[in-house]
Every structure is written in structure tokens, then in C-alpha cells.
Short mmCIF file of C-alpha atoms in Angstrom, two decimals:
data_model
loop_
_atom_site.label_atom_id
_atom_site.label_comp_id
_atom_site.label_asym_id
_atom_site.label_seq_id
_atom_site.Cartn_x
_atom_site.Cartn_y
_atom_site.Cartn_z
CA MET A 26 -0.01 -0.01 0.00
CA SER A 27 0.89 3.63 -0.36
CA THR A 28 2.35 5.41 2.65
CA ALA A 29 0.88 8.63 4.10
CA LEU A 30 2.32 10.90 6.84
CA ILE A 31 -0.30 13.06 8.62
CA THR A 32 0.69 15.81 11.03
CA GLY A 33 -1.62 16.89 13.82
CA ALA A 34 -2.97 13.33 13.90
CA SER A 35 -3.60 13.16 17.69
CA ARG A 36 -7.16 14.43 17.57
CA GLY A 37 -9.70 16.47 15.59
CA VAL A 38 -9.44 16.70 11.88
CA GLY A 39 -6.02 15.03 11.75
CA ALA A 40 -7.32 11.98 13.54
CA GLN A 41 -10.27 11.78 11.19
CA ILE A 42 -8.01 12.10 8.13
CA ALA A 43 -6.00 9.16 9.46
CA ARG A 44 -9.18 7.09 9.79
CA ALA A 45 -10.27 8.03 6.29
CA LEU A 46 -6.92 7.05 4.76
CA ALA A 47 -6.34 3.86 6.86
CA PRO A 48 -8.10 1.47 4.43
CA THR A 49 -5.81 2.51 1.53
CA HIS A 50 -2.55 3.66 3.16
CA ASP A 51 0.10 2.65 5.62
CA LEU A 52 0.06 5.53 8.05
CA LEU A 53 2.68 7.55 9.89
CA LEU A 54 0.80 9.50 12.60
CA GLY A 55 2.63 12.74 13.39
CA GLY A 56 2.07 14.71 16.56
CA ARG A 57 3.46 15.45 19.99
CA GLY A 58 3.90 12.27 22.02
CA SER A 59 0.56 11.63 23.81
CA THR A 60 -1.87 8.96 24.93
CA GLU A 61 -4.22 10.12 22.17
CA LEU A 62 -1.64 9.52 19.45
CA ASP A 63 -0.75 6.12 20.86
CA SER A 64 -4.44 5.16 21.14
CA LEU A 65 -5.05 6.09 17.48
CA ALA A 66 -2.18 3.96 16.39
CA ILE A 67 -3.64 1.00 18.28
CA GLU A 68 -7.04 1.67 16.75
CA LEU A 69 -5.57 1.86 13.25
CA GLU A 70 -3.72 -1.45 13.15
CA GLY A 71 -0.47 -1.30 11.23
CA SER A 72 0.05 2.41 11.65
CA SER A 73 3.11 3.95 13.32
CA THR A 74 3.52 7.07 15.39
CA LEU A 75 5.94 9.90 14.65
CA PRO A 76 6.05 11.68 18.02
CA VAL A 77 7.88 14.94 17.48
CA ASP A 78 7.50 18.67 18.10
CA LEU A 79 7.30 20.09 14.65
CA THR A 80 8.89 23.32 15.76
CA ASP A 81 12.07 21.52 16.96
CA SER A 82 13.90 21.44 13.64
CA ASP A 83 16.71 19.14 14.83
CA ALA A 84 14.29 16.60 16.27
CA LEU A 85 12.13 16.86 13.17
CA GLU A 86 15.01 16.16 10.85
CA ALA A 87 16.08 13.15 12.92
CA SER A 88 12.55 11.75 13.03
CA VAL A 89 12.15 11.65 9.21
CA GLU A 90 15.65 10.86 8.03
CA ALA A 91 14.86 7.18 7.60
CA ILE A 92 11.89 7.85 5.27
CA GLY A 93 13.14 6.96 1.80
CA SER A 94 9.86 7.17 -0.08
CA LEU A 95 6.51 8.76 0.75
CA ASP A 96 3.35 8.84 -1.31
CA VAL A 97 1.25 11.38 0.69
CA LEU A 98 2.10 14.13 3.09
CA VAL A 99 -0.87 15.79 4.85
CA HIS A 100 -0.18 18.97 6.81
CA CYS A 101 -2.92 19.26 9.42
CA ALA A 102 -1.09 20.54 12.52
CA GLY A 103 -1.85 24.10 13.59
CA VAL A 104 -2.74 26.49 16.36
CA ALA A 105 -5.19 29.40 16.65
CA SER A 106 -4.08 32.86 17.55
CA SER A 107 -5.12 34.87 20.57
CA LEU A 108 -7.91 36.82 18.77
CA GLU A 109 -6.39 40.16 19.59
CA ASN A 110 -6.16 43.23 17.44
CA ILE A 111 -2.77 43.98 15.79
CA ALA A 112 -2.26 46.82 18.29
CA ASP A 113 -2.43 44.32 21.19
CA THR A 114 -0.57 41.31 19.70
CA PRO A 115 2.94 40.86 21.06
CA VAL A 116 5.83 39.76 18.88
CA GLU A 117 5.94 36.37 20.73
CA GLU A 118 2.41 35.59 19.48
CA TRP A 119 3.38 36.32 15.89
CA ARG A 120 6.41 34.15 16.10
CA HIS A 121 4.53 31.23 17.72
CA VAL A 122 1.65 31.21 15.24
CA LEU A 123 3.89 31.56 12.19
CA ASP A 124 6.38 29.00 13.46
CA VAL A 125 3.71 26.32 14.06
CA ASN A 126 1.40 26.97 11.14
CA LEU A 127 3.87 27.93 8.43
CA VAL A 128 7.53 27.48 9.16
CA ALA A 129 7.14 23.93 10.48
CA ALA A 130 5.16 22.90 7.44
CA ALA A 131 7.75 24.41 5.10
CA GLU A 132 10.61 22.63 6.94
CA LEU A 133 8.91 19.25 7.03
CA THR A 134 8.10 19.56 3.30
CA ARG A 135 11.73 20.45 2.51
CA LEU A 136 13.01 17.47 4.51
CA LEU A 137 10.65 15.03 2.79
CA LEU A 138 10.94 16.32 -0.78
CA PRO A 139 13.39 13.54 -1.83
CA ALA A 140 11.00 10.95 -0.50
CA LEU A 141 8.00 12.53 -2.22
CA ARG A 142 9.89 12.91 -5.56
CA GLU A 143 10.66 9.18 -5.41
CA THR A 144 6.95 8.35 -5.73
CA ALA A 145 5.69 11.49 -7.57
CA GLY A 146 3.77 12.02 -4.39
CA HIS A 147 0.92 14.19 -3.18
CA VAL A 148 1.12 16.99 -0.61
CA VAL A 149 -2.07 18.22 1.02
CA PHE A 150 -2.23 21.43 3.05
CA VAL A 151 -5.28 21.71 5.32
CA ASN A 152 -5.56 25.50 5.27
CA SER A 153 -8.49 27.61 6.35
CA GLY A 154 -10.98 30.19 5.15
CA ALA A 155 -8.56 32.59 6.90
CA GLY A 156 -6.11 31.70 4.15
CA MET A 157 -8.32 33.61 1.71
CA ARG A 158 -9.64 36.50 3.80
CA VAL A 159 -8.86 38.37 7.06
CA ASN A 160 -11.31 39.19 9.83
CA PRO A 161 -10.63 41.60 12.73
CA GLY A 162 -8.74 39.97 15.51
CA TRP A 163 -7.49 37.12 13.32
CA THR A 164 -4.56 38.76 11.56
CA PRO A 165 -1.62 36.61 12.87
CA TYR A 166 -3.60 33.43 12.14
CA ALA A 167 -4.56 34.65 8.69
CA ALA A 168 -1.07 35.74 7.95
CA SER A 169 0.13 32.18 8.71
CA LYS A 170 -2.60 30.72 6.48
CA PHE A 171 -1.93 33.16 3.67
CA GLY A 172 1.68 32.08 3.96
CA LEU A 173 0.64 28.43 3.87
CA ARG A 174 -1.29 29.10 0.65
CA ALA A 175 1.85 30.67 -0.83
CA LEU A 176 3.91 27.67 0.23
CA ALA A 177 1.51 25.34 -1.51
CA ASP A 178 1.40 27.46 -4.67
CA GLY A 179 5.16 27.78 -4.77
CA LEU A 180 5.70 24.05 -4.19
CA ARG A 181 3.30 23.28 -7.02
CA ALA A 182 5.18 25.58 -9.37
CA GLU A 183 8.63 24.27 -8.41
CA GLU A 184 7.92 20.59 -8.16
CA PRO A 185 5.89 19.62 -11.29
CA SER A 186 6.17 15.88 -10.56
CA LEU A 187 4.12 16.29 -7.36
CA ARG A 188 0.44 17.02 -6.84
CA VAL A 189 -0.19 19.78 -4.28
CA THR A 190 -3.64 20.46 -2.89
CA SER A 191 -4.84 23.20 -0.56
CA ILE A 192 -8.06 22.53 1.34
CA PHE A 193 -9.79 25.74 2.62
CA PRO A 194 -12.47 24.69 5.11
CA GLY A 195 -14.64 27.08 7.03
CA ARG A 196 -14.94 26.70 10.78
CA ILE A 197 -14.94 23.09 12.03
CA ASP A 198 -16.52 21.44 15.06
CA THR A 199 -13.40 20.64 17.14
CA ASP A 200 -12.06 21.18 20.61
CA MET A 201 -10.08 24.13 19.25
CA GLN A 202 -13.30 25.64 17.90
CA ARG A 203 -14.97 25.31 21.33
CA ASP A 204 -12.05 27.32 22.84
CA ILE A 205 -12.32 29.99 20.18
CA VAL A 206 -16.09 30.39 20.58
CA ALA A 207 -15.68 30.62 24.36
CA ARG A 208 -13.16 33.41 23.87
CA GLU A 209 -15.55 35.14 21.50
CA GLY A 210 -18.24 34.93 24.27
CA ASP A 211 -20.78 33.02 22.15
CA ALA A 212 -22.82 29.92 22.93
CA TYR A 213 -21.43 26.83 21.15
CA ASP A 214 -23.58 25.28 18.47
CA PRO A 215 -21.87 22.42 16.64
CA GLY A 216 -24.50 22.60 13.87
CA ARG A 217 -22.98 25.92 12.71
CA PHE A 218 -19.70 24.24 11.80
CA LEU A 219 -18.28 21.62 9.43
CA ARG A 220 -17.85 18.09 10.83
CA PRO A 221 -14.23 16.88 11.07
CA GLU A 222 -15.29 13.78 9.17
CA THR A 223 -16.48 15.90 6.20
CA VAL A 224 -13.06 17.65 5.93
CA ALA A 225 -11.31 14.28 6.21
CA ALA A 226 -13.51 12.85 3.43
CA THR A 227 -12.62 15.79 1.23
CA VAL A 228 -8.88 15.20 1.83
CA ALA A 229 -9.30 11.50 1.10
CA HIS A 230 -11.20 12.31 -2.07
CA ALA A 231 -8.55 14.69 -3.28
CA ILE A 232 -5.84 12.08 -2.69
CA ALA A 233 -7.92 9.42 -4.54
CA THR A 234 -8.34 11.67 -7.59
CA PRO A 235 -7.05 9.75 -10.63
CA PRO A 236 -3.57 10.66 -11.75
CA ASP A 237 -4.66 12.41 -14.89
CA ALA A 238 -6.09 15.27 -12.78
CA HIS A 239 -4.48 17.64 -10.33
CA PRO A 240 -6.82 18.91 -7.55
CA THR A 241 -5.30 22.22 -6.58
CA ASP A 242 -7.69 24.26 -4.40
CA VAL A 243 -10.79 23.01 -2.63
CA VAL A 244 -13.05 25.36 -0.63
CA LEU A 245 -15.56 24.03 1.93
CA ARG A 246 -18.27 26.15 3.63
CA PRO A 247 -20.66 24.91 6.33
CA THR A 248 -24.26 24.70 5.31
CA GLY A 249 -25.70 24.36 8.86
CA ARG A 250 -27.27 21.05 7.91
#
């Protein structure tokens, strides 16, 4: 079977992507070492964990150096920002959000390019609606997602043997979303948001697209149904 590495696989959308790809791929489950990551590996028999802090470049390089070929790389790890205006956002917040959401993805992609070229592989970036527009209080997060979009577009232009897909979902029903809504001071209604399984199915569908087609950008918006 083909091999897929998924970052942010411990929970939420990343875990659902792993479940969606498990029937067709051998999985490498990337994430910080945790009981959730270990439990998912047990659930998905035959999968392996890749416990690493993506922002630790030395540890990241060591963790993937043995990967000689890779069919699919799914970037799903990410953090939200503090929802403050630019005037109130300290430099540490900018650095943290950009480091996790953009720089780590760029570095992991760079490290795995030889393995992806070996298979004419597929790279999927789970982006966000914030990668296409900016709302007040979301500027650092949007900057990281606009950057992720540029990373995908640049990779697609520079590596014509690879397929590169950006997924732009609207807000998703996850633990992270619950935290965001609490900070916004609103009541949480999961029906307002996309289901993680829906985003995962979209990722799996893009990967399963026959090789004569290149799915580049996919936008998902919640319908409230």
C-alpha cells in the first residue's frame, strides 16, 4: 500500500483524516507524544507514530531521516491565535503562530521532498478560510494561512512531478473551535460548523483523484445542515 504521513494526527481533523486514509494507506501518525496519538495507532492497526515537536527542527530532521519514499504528506497541525487586534498582539504571538502553522510545514516539506519525488507524491495542506480573507482579531492566524497558501502554490510551481492540494475549510466542530467560541463569548452550536469527518472525506477524495487530474484548491463552507 501507499504510505501517508499526517501531522496533527492526535485528535480532531487530523485523527479523522488518518481514519479516512487507513483502508488505503500505511500511516505515519505525526504529533506530539501523547496517549491520544498512541491510542489512535492502536485503533488503526499497522500504523506507526511519529512523536515529534514540529517546531524543533533538529528533532524533526532526525525523526524523518529514515523515510526513503513517501506517497502522501498531509499537513494538518496548527494552532489558533489569541484573537487580539494587531495593536495588542505581542511579537511572541506572531512568532509562535507563524512557526507552528507555516515554518514547521515548510521545513517538514523540505525534509521530505526527496521521499516525495521518489513516488511522484501528493502534498495536502489543510488550510482555512482565513487563508483567503482576514477578519478583525485574526490577523496573525490569517497571515500564517496566507503564507501556507503561498507555500503550496510555490511548491506546485517548483515541483511539477508532485500533486499539491490546498483545502480551505470554514470553521470546524473541534475542541479548538470550542475554545475559540468561548473566547468570543458566544454559545457553542456544533451545527454551525463543518464536521471533522467531512473535511477528512474531502482530503481523502482529493488524494484518490485519478492521476490524470491535479486537484489544486478546494473550498468548503458549512451549510448548517
